[in-house]
Amino acid sequence: MKEVFSMFSYFLNFHFIIMVFIGAMAGMLVGAIPGLSVSMATALLVSITYTWPTDYALATIMGVYVVGVFSGAISAILINIPGAPSSIVTTLDGYPLARKGESYKALKYATIYSFIGTMFGFAALWIFAKPISNIALKFTPMDYFLLAIFGLSTVGSLTSKSFIKGILSALLGLIVSMIGLDSVMGTSRMTLGIYDLKAGVSIVPALIGLFGFSEVLSVISKGYLEAEASHITKSVIKIKDMLKYFSRSLYYCTIGTLVGALPGAGGPVASFLAYGEAKRIVRNPPVPFGEGEIEGIVASESANNACIGGALIPMLTLAIPGDAVTAIILSVFYVHGLQPGPMFIKSSPEMFHSILAGGFIGGIFLLILGLFIGPRISKIITVPKRILLPLIIVLCVVGAFGCNNRMFDVYLMLFFGTLGYIMRMRDYPIAPMILAIVLGGMMDSNFRRAISLASSEDRFFAALFGRPITIILLILTISVIISNIPTAKKKILYKS
Amino acid sequence: MKEYKLKDYITNKGIQEGIIFFTLSISLILYSLFNHYNAGRIEWRISPYLFPLLIAVFILPFSLFLLHYGIKKIKSKSETKDKEGSTILKTNVLVTVALSVLYCYFITFIGFVPASVLFLASLIIYLKEKRTWLIALISLLFSFSIYFIFAVLLNVMLP
């Protein structure tokens, strides 16, 4: 009971609420503007909040994190450029809806279910922090490796008509992730003698290039440079219709929270898995998935926002960040002299409660800003493309430079943008490549760690695949791959 | 028996992509093997070249499948038409990429704001916006706003 009072006391702290609001407004802007990322904004906040009291710093960062993850959906819906990797899936159904003139409806559903996802995630963080971290602790390196393969194969099968092209896109991303110093031995790999590549390919320029610049080129190549005819028209959506997806959204939230709790597999994997589940559960949707089905937005947005609470679980209890933003939040803890880990909740309960309160209040601001400010930001699509596209290129340049303050990243962004454009023209999906770039390093180190550990055992294969969690993940991965082999796919379709 | 011209094979997308991925795979296998054996006494299980080798081995069958698929398409004459659009639109893409590269190149010499103003004005003109006042207003206002928000308000470094 004391814990509950301690957490809710922040709801009466005016300064604390203002700090969350400032963060929420900043998150709304950086998330909605293509080329600016939540991780970049959070990184900036680390230096700005250095002298602030810790709970105020955490309040602002929680506001940016919660609303920034949501507002990535605004640009995903309106201009088909996800503001954050976790909003990639939202583009699949959000943008087709916007093209049909129903962007207001798409935004409203995205807001409501992002709010539900956020509340679910933070409630889960509050209730299940300890038990979930205990499960995550039992994962071996091979489990992490298989989980990443499972994520990549699911993404490959979901985002392209051709599974082979999806997988090749992921493999290309893995090659990119191998560039730079290897994390185990410190050996320089595939740098082609370029000094700036020694640090590897940063995710931010690659993301901005593949999603921002390539989208600009793609639109230019299609020649549609006039203003979008579809204006935002407000429509009344009944609460009954709105909450039609509520029960299933809890399932997507559960996926999001669980995936978020696993280090490395953050929002993008969560939303892809939830989207895959939505496609599996809803067999006959009113609108096909990928063409503007609301369930697709519900699945993606519930899962990626629920992921926030999940990602904080290993960060707070194990000091292992779940994604890029939690990695930056971890540095805020160290800057303020806090020590996350198994003892954190016991030793600093007030900080744990300030994070929870920041998350819950951030969720409320998400709802308010999403419903009232979100549709107004949507006016961006009425700007003629011949004016909007050059502005997006400038933002892409600023965003790519901002991650490391070096021009090399800007050129990398241009390279990935051109590559992304060629891939789009040839029907290769971009999403598996980005996910592979994010997960590649983790996959490499865990694979080698798993092989090293198993080779010291008497029974090599039993040591690698003998554990129940590993067996389950292996079966899941193999079943995804087999179900996408053309012959097997035909048989499944024939049976259904 | 029908004869297939060399042009049919060269212009086929499946064959083009198959050759690219096949070359990538073989190069990566050779790169991994060469570097691993040159790195001294490192066991494969901890070698930094194990994972690249694994990826290359995975790419190989997929590249062969693309080649097979391309040849099959030529024989069935069902190769779909290029969806890249007209030459003018392709030129638009090339010009946009070239202008963007020039923009990045000139930023380091003349600074962010002047380079952005020039880039925005030239690209908007190229994309056939005719209202001169609007071009000038957007180029100047946007470049200075970005500078003010990032460099002045947030103390973020600009290129």
XYZ file of C-alpha atoms in Angstrom:
655
model
C 0.000 0.000 0.000
C 2.888 2.289 0.819
C 4.240 1.666 -2.691
C 0.925 2.704 -4.239
C 0.856 5.959 -2.266
C 4.484 6.650 -3.098
C 3.803 6.213 -6.819
C 0.573 8.224 -6.860
C 2.140 11.073 -4.871
C 3.839 12.071 -8.136
C 0.380 12.592 -9.662
C -0.050 15.521 -7.256
C 3.411 16.940 -7.866
C 2.825 19.883 -10.238
C 6.487 20.292 -11.208
C 6.790 16.612 -11.975
C 3.706 16.730 -14.231
C 5.052 19.813 -16.060
C 8.351 18.013 -16.677
C 6.522 15.020 -18.164
C 4.462 17.414 -20.311
C 7.593 19.165 -21.659
C 9.053 15.770 -22.501
C 5.771 14.677 -24.100
C 5.659 17.763 -26.351
C 9.279 17.226 -27.388
C 8.541 13.534 -28.002
C 5.533 14.449 -30.118
C 7.678 16.655 -32.363
C 10.737 14.435 -32.713
C 8.621 11.352 -33.280
C 6.421 12.988 -35.904
C 9.210 14.680 -37.859
C 10.888 12.148 -40.149
C 14.592 11.870 -39.607
C 14.503 12.744 -35.925
C 14.487 9.840 -33.528
C 13.443 9.299 -29.927
C 16.902 7.923 -29.163
C 18.469 11.111 -30.520
C 16.136 13.267 -28.385
C 16.812 11.134 -25.299
C 20.549 11.365 -25.906
C 20.251 15.154 -26.088
C 18.299 15.166 -22.847
C 21.086 13.341 -21.006
C 23.287 16.422 -21.333
C 20.439 18.916 -20.769
C 19.090 17.202 -17.612
C 22.517 16.642 -16.074
C 21.998 19.287 -13.382
C 18.299 18.573 -12.759
C 16.950 16.563 -9.806
C 16.892 12.877 -10.831
C 13.120 12.452 -10.652
C 12.535 15.507 -12.892
C 15.129 14.241 -15.377
C 13.416 10.843 -15.431
C 9.997 12.508 -15.777
C 11.091 14.419 -18.898
C 12.763 11.389 -20.421
C 9.701 9.210 -19.793
C 7.539 11.850 -21.506
C 9.815 11.864 -24.564
C 10.050 8.066 -24.641
C 6.329 7.279 -24.304
C 4.982 9.981 -26.635
C 7.941 9.745 -29.048
C 7.350 6.028 -29.650
C 3.677 6.751 -30.339
C 4.189 9.803 -32.547
C 6.419 7.764 -34.870
C 3.044 6.435 -36.011
C 1.918 9.913 -37.125
C 4.534 10.189 -39.875
C 4.116 6.462 -40.586
C 0.412 6.987 -41.257
C 0.604 10.337 -43.018
C 3.696 10.166 -45.194
C 4.698 6.485 -45.038
C 7.960 7.247 -43.231
C 8.081 5.709 -39.752
C 9.392 8.131 -37.152
C 10.904 5.206 -35.227
C 11.799 1.606 -36.154
C 8.926 0.377 -33.981
C 6.433 2.176 -36.242
C 7.546 0.347 -39.385
C 4.582 -2.025 -39.167
C 2.125 0.847 -38.712
C 2.995 2.056 -42.229
C 1.691 -1.231 -43.685
C -1.941 -0.419 -42.892
C -1.796 3.185 -41.675
C -0.573 4.684 -44.925
C -3.083 2.824 -47.155
C -5.827 4.162 -44.851
C -4.455 7.702 -45.211
C -4.424 7.269 -48.997
C -8.117 6.421 -48.774
C -8.728 9.696 -46.909
C -9.138 7.987 -43.537
C -5.995 9.252 -41.839
C -8.043 10.770 -38.983
C -9.495 7.353 -38.216
C -6.050 5.719 -38.431
C -4.558 8.351 -36.106
C -7.366 7.968 -33.594
C -6.994 4.194 -33.411
C -3.208 4.537 -33.198
C -3.591 7.004 -30.297
C -6.110 4.951 -28.319
C -4.226 1.672 -28.681
C -0.829 3.279 -28.050
C -2.339 4.604 -24.812
C -3.660 1.151 -23.896
C -0.272 -0.364 -24.774
C 1.606 2.166 -22.641
C -0.645 1.649 -19.618
C -0.438 -2.127 -19.998
C 3.359 -2.039 -20.312
C 3.883 0.104 -17.231
C 1.352 -1.916 -15.226
C 3.290 -5.025 -16.222
C 6.535 -3.341 -15.204
C 5.013 -2.562 -11.831
C 3.561 -6.027 -11.211
C 5.852 -8.441 -13.028
C 9.281 -6.770 -12.899
C 10.804 -9.510 -10.809
C 9.194 -12.678 -12.268
C 9.815 -11.656 -15.915
C 13.420 -10.771 -15.285
C 13.848 -14.199 -13.706
C 12.656 -15.847 -16.929
C 14.862 -13.599 -19.080
C 17.794 -14.524 -16.859
C 17.399 -18.148 -17.899
C 17.959 -17.383 -21.579
C 21.203 -18.761 -22.947
C 23.178 -17.182 -25.826
C 21.695 -19.773 -28.225
C 18.189 -18.712 -27.142
C 18.951 -15.072 -27.971
C 20.380 -16.133 -31.319
C 17.327 -18.276 -32.161
C 14.980 -15.524 -31.012
C 16.653 -13.097 -33.421
C 16.469 -15.648 -36.291
C 12.810 -16.215 -35.471
C 12.209 -12.450 -35.584
C 14.042 -12.059 -38.900
C 12.291 -14.993 -40.581
C 8.899 -13.714 -39.387
C 9.685 -10.241 -40.685
C 10.935 -11.694 -43.984
C 7.706 -13.609 -44.439
C 5.445 -10.730 -43.429
C 6.836 -7.833 -45.387
C 7.269 -9.269 -48.856
C 5.284 -11.289 -51.372
C 8.473 -13.293 -51.897
C 9.901 -14.944 -48.775
C 13.263 -15.291 -50.534
C 13.483 -11.558 -51.156
C 12.566 -10.909 -47.506
C 15.275 -13.275 -46.300
C 17.859 -11.874 -48.727
C 17.055 -8.383 -47.451
C 17.647 -9.605 -43.871
C 20.910 -11.307 -44.878
C 22.059 -8.076 -46.528
C 21.299 -6.265 -43.258
C 23.338 -8.848 -41.337
C 26.307 -8.216 -43.635
C 26.008 -4.470 -42.935
C 25.872 -5.165 -39.172
C 29.159 -7.129 -39.428
C 31.039 -4.039 -40.640
C 33.387 -2.550 -38.034
C 35.155 -3.904 -34.984
C 33.953 -7.324 -33.892
C 32.602 -7.266 -30.350
C 34.337 -10.427 -29.106
C 37.881 -10.232 -30.506
C 38.066 -6.540 -31.475
C 39.087 -7.439 -35.040
C 38.268 -5.017 -37.832
C 35.899 -6.597 -40.386
C 34.742 -5.573 -43.866
C 35.768 -1.925 -43.442
C 37.334 -1.824 -46.949
C 40.145 0.243 -45.459
C 37.758 3.109 -44.631
C 38.681 4.503 -41.216
C 35.163 5.807 -40.418
C 33.720 2.322 -40.883
C 35.795 0.945 -38.000
C 33.109 2.062 -35.562
C 30.550 0.221 -37.676
C 27.471 1.423 -39.506
C 25.323 3.469 -37.122
C 21.684 2.503 -37.059
C 20.382 6.097 -37.267
C 21.856 7.026 -40.706
C 20.882 3.599 -42.044
C 17.316 4.000 -40.750
C 16.968 7.563 -42.059
C 18.431 6.586 -45.418
C 16.413 3.416 -45.902
C 13.125 4.920 -44.767
C 13.465 8.679 -45.286
C 15.674 9.361 -48.295
C 14.598 6.259 -50.241
C 10.941 7.224 -49.711
C 11.671 10.667 -51.155
C 13.353 9.096 -54.202
C 10.536 6.616 -54.555
C 7.887 9.369 -54.585
C 9.922 11.420 -57.069
C 10.310 8.392 -59.340
C 6.543 7.917 -59.389
C 6.038 11.545 -60.375
C 3.205 12.327 -57.944
C 4.388 15.731 -56.824
C 1.070 17.495 -56.447
C -0.547 18.065 -53.060
C -2.319 15.062 -51.592
C -5.997 15.288 -52.453
C -7.050 13.503 -49.285
C -7.532 16.125 -46.621
C -8.059 15.149 -43.033
C -11.753 15.060 -42.457
C -12.861 14.615 -38.906
C -15.229 11.733 -38.504
C -17.098 10.507 -35.476
C -15.930 7.103 -34.345
C -18.168 5.471 -31.800
C -16.573 4.297 -28.568
C -18.177 0.902 -29.159
C -16.384 0.603 -32.523
C -13.215 1.924 -30.996
C -13.150 -0.659 -28.218
C -14.060 -3.537 -30.541
C -10.383 -4.505 -30.651
C -9.751 -4.081 -26.915
C -9.694 -7.757 -25.903
C -7.309 -8.731 -28.709
C -5.169 -5.655 -28.031
C -4.424 -7.075 -24.569
C -2.907 -10.099 -26.298
C -0.770 -7.830 -28.522
C 0.222 -5.847 -25.404
C 1.338 -9.089 -23.747
C 3.497 -9.901 -26.788
C 4.925 -6.363 -26.690
C 5.757 -6.516 -22.991
C 7.368 -9.960 -23.206
C 9.419 -9.081 -26.277
C 10.392 -5.764 -24.703
C 11.722 -7.612 -21.669
C 14.159 -9.508 -23.886
C 17.318 -7.484 -24.484
C 17.952 -6.673 -28.126
C 14.479 -7.551 -29.351
C 12.681 -4.226 -28.914
C 9.702 -2.411 -30.462
C 10.265 -3.459 -34.100
C 10.260 -7.188 -33.270
C 7.296 -6.769 -30.897
C 5.170 -4.970 -33.472
C 6.097 -7.431 -36.214
C 5.259 -10.423 -34.029
C 1.970 -8.834 -32.937
C 1.141 -8.026 -36.562
C 1.893 -11.619 -37.534
C -0.392 -12.838 -34.763
C -3.139 -10.433 -35.890
C -2.903 -11.868 -39.414
C -3.091 -15.378 -38.002
C -6.032 -14.696 -35.656
C -8.163 -12.541 -37.963
C -8.561 -14.857 -40.913
C -11.144 -12.879 -42.849
C -10.557 -9.186 -42.133
C -12.982 -6.650 -43.669
C -10.002 -5.093 -45.483
C -6.950 -7.255 -46.350
C -3.891 -6.720 -44.164
C -1.497 -4.299 -45.815
C -4.326 -2.415 -47.507
C -5.707 -0.455 -44.554
C -6.921 -2.983 -41.976
C -7.450 -1.319 -38.559
C -6.414 -4.513 -36.756
C -2.904 -4.060 -38.213
C -2.576 -0.607 -36.619
C -4.041 -1.883 -33.328
C -1.572 -4.799 -33.192
C 1.465 -2.703 -34.057
C 0.707 0.264 -31.803
C -0.434 -1.761 -28.765
C 2.663 -3.942 -28.962
C 5.275 -1.250 -29.564
C 4.034 0.973 -26.745
C 3.635 -1.985 -24.366
C 7.240 -2.749 -25.227
C 8.373 0.404 -23.359
C 7.354 -1.016 -19.977
C 8.813 -4.384 -20.954
C 12.125 -2.879 -22.092
C 12.506 -1.159 -18.726
C 12.233 -4.475 -16.844
C 15.702 -5.894 -17.698
C 17.150 -2.368 -17.633
C 16.021 -1.732 -14.048
C 16.464 -5.210 -12.614
C 19.462 -6.524 -14.572
C 21.060 -3.295 -15.863
C 20.664 -4.725 -19.392
C 18.933 -2.279 -21.738
C 16.107 -3.639 -23.855
C 16.572 -1.153 -26.703
C 18.508 1.959 -27.789
C 16.453 4.373 -25.686
C 16.733 2.289 -22.504
C 20.483 2.101 -23.154
C 20.547 5.912 -23.064
C 18.293 5.981 -19.975
C 20.803 3.664 -18.323
C 23.445 6.345 -18.832
C 21.121 8.876 -17.119
C 21.096 6.575 -14.081
C 24.881 6.471 -13.985
C 25.129 10.272 -14.490
C 22.845 10.739 -11.455
C 24.744 8.196 -9.355
C 22.070 5.487 -9.408
C 22.903 1.810 -9.733
C 20.295 -0.260 -11.591
C 20.397 -3.993 -10.975
C 18.706 -6.719 -8.908
C 18.781 -4.510 -5.805
C 17.550 -1.324 -7.507
C 13.849 -1.629 -6.622
C 14.723 -2.278 -2.979
C 17.462 0.312 -2.628
C 15.841 3.161 -4.635
C 12.076 2.589 -4.483
C 11.320 6.308 -4.965
C 13.189 6.317 -8.319
C 11.362 3.181 -9.422
C 8.071 4.882 -8.554
C 9.052 8.084 -10.366
C 9.703 6.032 -13.526
C 6.312 4.341 -13.165
C 4.552 7.650 -12.514
C 6.391 9.278 -15.444
C 5.225 6.435 -17.681
C 1.591 6.591 -16.563
C 1.403 10.398 -16.771
C 3.214 10.252 -20.137
C 0.505 7.827 -21.290
C -2.199 10.311 -20.323
C -0.400 13.091 -22.236
C -0.065 10.705 -25.180
C -3.844 10.369 -25.245
C -4.452 14.117 -24.984
C -1.776 15.168 -27.490
C -2.582 12.327 -29.884
C -6.267 13.191 -30.009
C -5.947 16.966 -30.139
C -2.531 17.799 -31.626
C -2.031 14.697 -33.815
C -4.696 15.544 -36.421
C -3.368 19.116 -36.654
C 0.153 17.882 -37.426
C -1.526 15.950 -40.225
C -1.747 19.189 -42.233
C 1.759 18.291 -43.343
C 0.289 16.065 -46.069
C -1.499 18.977 -47.706
C 1.851 20.581 -48.493
C 2.711 19.848 -52.145
C 5.268 17.060 -52.443
C 7.550 19.242 -54.575
C 7.956 21.448 -51.488
C 7.756 18.781 -48.785
C 10.294 16.366 -50.299
C 13.280 18.775 -50.376
C 12.487 19.744 -46.751
C 12.517 16.067 -45.761
C 15.943 15.669 -47.388
C 17.309 18.549 -45.256
C 15.825 16.916 -42.113
C 17.370 13.594 -43.134
C 20.777 15.301 -43.411
C 20.365 16.993 -39.996
C 19.152 13.747 -38.363
C 21.965 11.635 -39.862
C 24.596 14.166 -38.783
C 23.099 14.497 -35.296
C 23.809 10.930 -34.179
C 27.631 11.178 -34.225
C 28.322 14.725 -35.455
C 30.221 13.547 -38.524
C 29.636 14.090 -42.240
C 30.486 10.459 -42.954
C 27.113 9.447 -41.477
C 25.367 11.858 -43.848
C 27.035 10.174 -46.832
C 26.108 6.784 -45.345
C 22.498 7.978 -45.158
C 22.606 8.945 -48.858
C 24.104 5.545 -49.716
C 21.451 3.623 -47.792
C 18.738 5.849 -49.253
C 19.824 5.027 -52.804
C 20.162 1.332 -51.918
C 16.704 1.398 -50.350
C 15.255 2.997 -53.465
C 16.758 0.288 -55.704
C 15.444 -2.388 -53.318
C 11.940 -0.878 -53.347
C 11.931 -0.763 -57.140
C 12.829 -4.453 -57.217
C 10.281 -5.495 -54.562
C 12.800 -6.179 -51.796
C 11.339 -5.206 -48.403
C 13.337 -2.696 -46.351
C 12.149 -3.693 -42.860
C 14.029 -7.035 -42.579
C 17.245 -5.254 -43.517
C 16.861 -2.639 -40.774
C 15.948 -5.250 -38.174
C 18.981 -7.306 -39.188
C 21.259 -4.271 -38.866
C 19.910 -3.724 -35.313
C 20.131 -7.360 -34.241
C 23.232 -8.441 -36.208
C 25.841 -7.623 -33.563
C 23.850 -9.354 -30.828
C 23.323 -12.412 -33.052
C 27.017 -12.656 -33.913
C 28.286 -12.444 -30.327
C 25.602 -14.792 -28.956
C 26.149 -17.358 -31.702
C 29.877 -17.516 -31.080
C 29.334 -17.575 -27.322
C 26.875 -20.450 -27.701
C 29.257 -22.434 -29.934
C 32.164 -21.822 -27.546
C 30.153 -22.931 -24.511
C 28.784 -26.023 -26.238
C 32.150 -27.119 -27.630
C 33.483 -27.495 -24.107
C 30.665 -29.949 -23.292
C 30.725 -33.699 -24.026
C 27.535 -33.677 -26.076
C 27.777 -30.704 -28.408
C 24.261 -30.689 -29.902
C 22.556 -31.484 -26.601
C 24.389 -28.570 -25.017
C 23.313 -26.284 -27.874
C 19.683 -27.300 -28.313
C 18.849 -29.481 -25.306
C 17.023 -26.937 -23.131
C 13.212 -26.589 -23.217
C 13.281 -22.839 -24.096
C 15.764 -23.539 -26.909
C 13.643 -26.404 -28.252
C 10.519 -24.208 -28.307
C 12.355 -21.391 -30.106
C 13.908 -23.850 -32.560
C 10.512 -25.380 -33.384
C 8.986 -21.917 -33.852
C 11.800 -20.792 -36.158
C 11.774 -23.962 -38.258
C 7.983 -23.853 -38.595
C 8.102 -20.241 -39.855
C 10.744 -21.153 -42.436
C 9.011 -24.349 -43.589
C 5.618 -22.684 -43.839
C 7.144 -20.164 -46.238
C 8.739 -22.684 -48.607
C 6.656 -22.328 -51.818
C 5.592 -26.020 -51.949
C 4.564 -26.068 -48.281
C 2.810 -22.719 -48.669
C 0.786 -24.046 -51.611
C -0.246 -27.088 -49.552
C -1.317 -24.899 -46.611
C -3.312 -22.626 -48.939
C -4.856 -25.667 -50.656
C -5.925 -27.137 -47.311
C -7.367 -23.842 -46.056
C 13.650 -24.891 -80.898
C 13.442 -21.304 -79.660
C 16.705 -19.384 -79.363
C 17.173 -16.948 -76.514
C 19.231 -13.823 -77.066
C 21.942 -12.669 -74.677
C 19.926 -9.456 -74.172
C 17.070 -11.505 -72.696
C 19.401 -12.814 -70.013
C 21.126 -9.488 -69.310
C 17.887 -7.538 -68.894
C 16.172 -10.161 -66.747
C 15.788 -8.944 -63.153
C 16.033 -12.405 -61.579
C 19.299 -13.123 -63.378
C 20.727 -9.695 -62.547
C 19.883 -10.086 -58.847
C 21.020 -13.725 -58.828
C 24.432 -12.751 -60.230
C 24.816 -9.908 -57.698
C 23.971 -12.116 -54.710
C 26.035 -15.040 -56.057
C 29.069 -12.747 -56.440
C 28.459 -11.300 -52.968
C 28.213 -14.753 -51.441
C 31.355 -16.119 -53.099
C 33.315 -12.945 -52.259
C 32.226 -13.127 -48.625
C 33.123 -16.839 -48.371
C 36.584 -16.159 -49.837
C 37.015 -13.067 -47.623
C 36.081 -15.003 -44.468
C 38.248 -18.029 -45.254
C 41.240 -15.925 -46.342
C 41.113 -13.661 -43.293
C 40.469 -16.487 -40.859
C 43.480 -18.474 -41.987
C 45.617 -15.324 -42.114
C 44.622 -14.308 -38.586
C 46.844 -16.951 -37.007
C 45.789 -19.680 -34.616
C 42.188 -18.711 -33.945
C 39.648 -21.479 -33.559
C 36.565 -21.264 -35.758
C 34.256 -21.194 -32.727
C 35.572 -17.778 -31.653
C 36.642 -16.535 -35.077
C 35.266 -13.107 -36.106
C 34.842 -14.576 -39.593
C 32.521 -17.419 -38.560
C 29.314 -15.404 -38.699
C 30.088 -13.669 -42.047
C 30.878 -17.129 -43.461
C 27.573 -18.461 -42.193
C 25.677 -15.556 -43.802
C 27.517 -16.060 -47.111
C 26.677 -19.771 -47.110
C 23.009 -18.916 -46.558
C 22.986 -16.388 -49.431
C 24.395 -18.905 -51.943
C 21.312 -21.173 -52.408
C 19.006 -18.143 -52.500
C 21.110 -16.541 -55.253
C 20.969 -19.795 -57.241
C 17.207 -19.852 -56.792
C 16.983 -16.297 -58.193
C 19.066 -17.357 -61.214
C 16.886 -20.416 -61.742
C 13.752 -18.291 -61.394
C 15.084 -15.744 -63.922
C 15.901 -18.428 -66.518
C 12.472 -19.962 -65.967
C 10.859 -16.571 -66.559
C 12.730 -16.065 -69.837
C 11.675 -19.486 -71.071
C 8.053 -18.891 -70.136
C 8.282 -15.330 -71.546
C 6.517 -13.986 -68.459
C 9.040 -11.407 -67.351
C 7.083 -8.474 -66.007
C 7.727 -5.010 -67.360
C 10.090 -2.658 -65.591
C 8.148 -0.740 -62.959
C 10.709 2.008 -62.649
C 8.717 4.346 -64.855
C 9.773 6.680 -67.630
C 13.243 7.978 -68.398
C 12.232 11.484 -67.211
C 11.270 10.145 -63.782
C 14.495 8.139 -63.553
C 16.383 11.332 -64.429
C 14.509 13.118 -61.616
C 15.820 10.525 -59.147
C 19.369 10.834 -60.455
C 19.232 14.638 -60.271
C 17.849 14.500 -56.687
C 20.654 12.155 -55.593
C 23.276 14.310 -57.353
C 21.922 17.525 -55.795
C 21.845 15.889 -52.349
C 25.472 14.765 -52.677
C 26.482 18.259 -53.837
C 24.533 19.755 -50.918
C 26.407 17.594 -48.410
C 29.690 18.428 -50.108
C 29.067 22.182 -50.039
C 27.858 22.246 -46.405
C 31.440 21.813 -45.234
C 32.602 24.788 -47.328
C 29.851 27.400 -47.150
C 28.019 26.349 -43.976
C 24.654 24.774 -43.197
C 22.294 27.723 -43.758
C 23.625 28.995 -47.145
C 23.991 25.432 -48.475
C 20.446 24.535 -47.334
C 18.961 27.681 -48.909
C 20.688 26.927 -52.229
C 19.770 23.229 -52.119
C 16.119 23.820 -51.265
C 15.708 26.530 -53.894
C 17.372 24.505 -56.639
C 15.502 21.252 -55.906
C 12.110 22.962 -55.538
C 12.708 24.771 -58.860
C 13.788 21.496 -60.483
C 10.588 19.829 -59.258
C 8.707 22.550 -61.190
C 7.437 24.918 -58.530
C 6.858 28.226 -60.324
C 6.024 30.693 -57.532
C 9.342 32.474 -56.947
C 8.226 34.181 -53.726
C 7.213 30.820 -52.248
C 10.536 29.210 -53.200
C 12.478 32.074 -51.596
C 10.270 32.125 -48.496
C 10.418 28.373 -47.865
C 14.158 28.071 -48.525
C 15.051 30.932 -46.210
C 12.452 30.319 -43.499
C 13.045 26.583 -43.223
C 16.852 26.835 -43.191
C 16.870 29.569 -40.529
C 14.200 27.779 -38.447
C 16.219 24.568 -38.402
C 19.306 26.540 -37.452
C 17.468 28.402 -34.690
C 15.756 25.322 -33.198
C 18.738 23.011 -33.286
C 21.824 25.188 -33.008
C 20.472 28.019 -30.839
C 17.694 26.498 -28.716
C 18.887 22.906 -28.317
C 22.635 23.407 -28.748
C 22.754 20.571 -31.266
C 25.619 20.590 -33.728
C 24.571 21.067 -37.337
C 26.604 19.875 -40.313
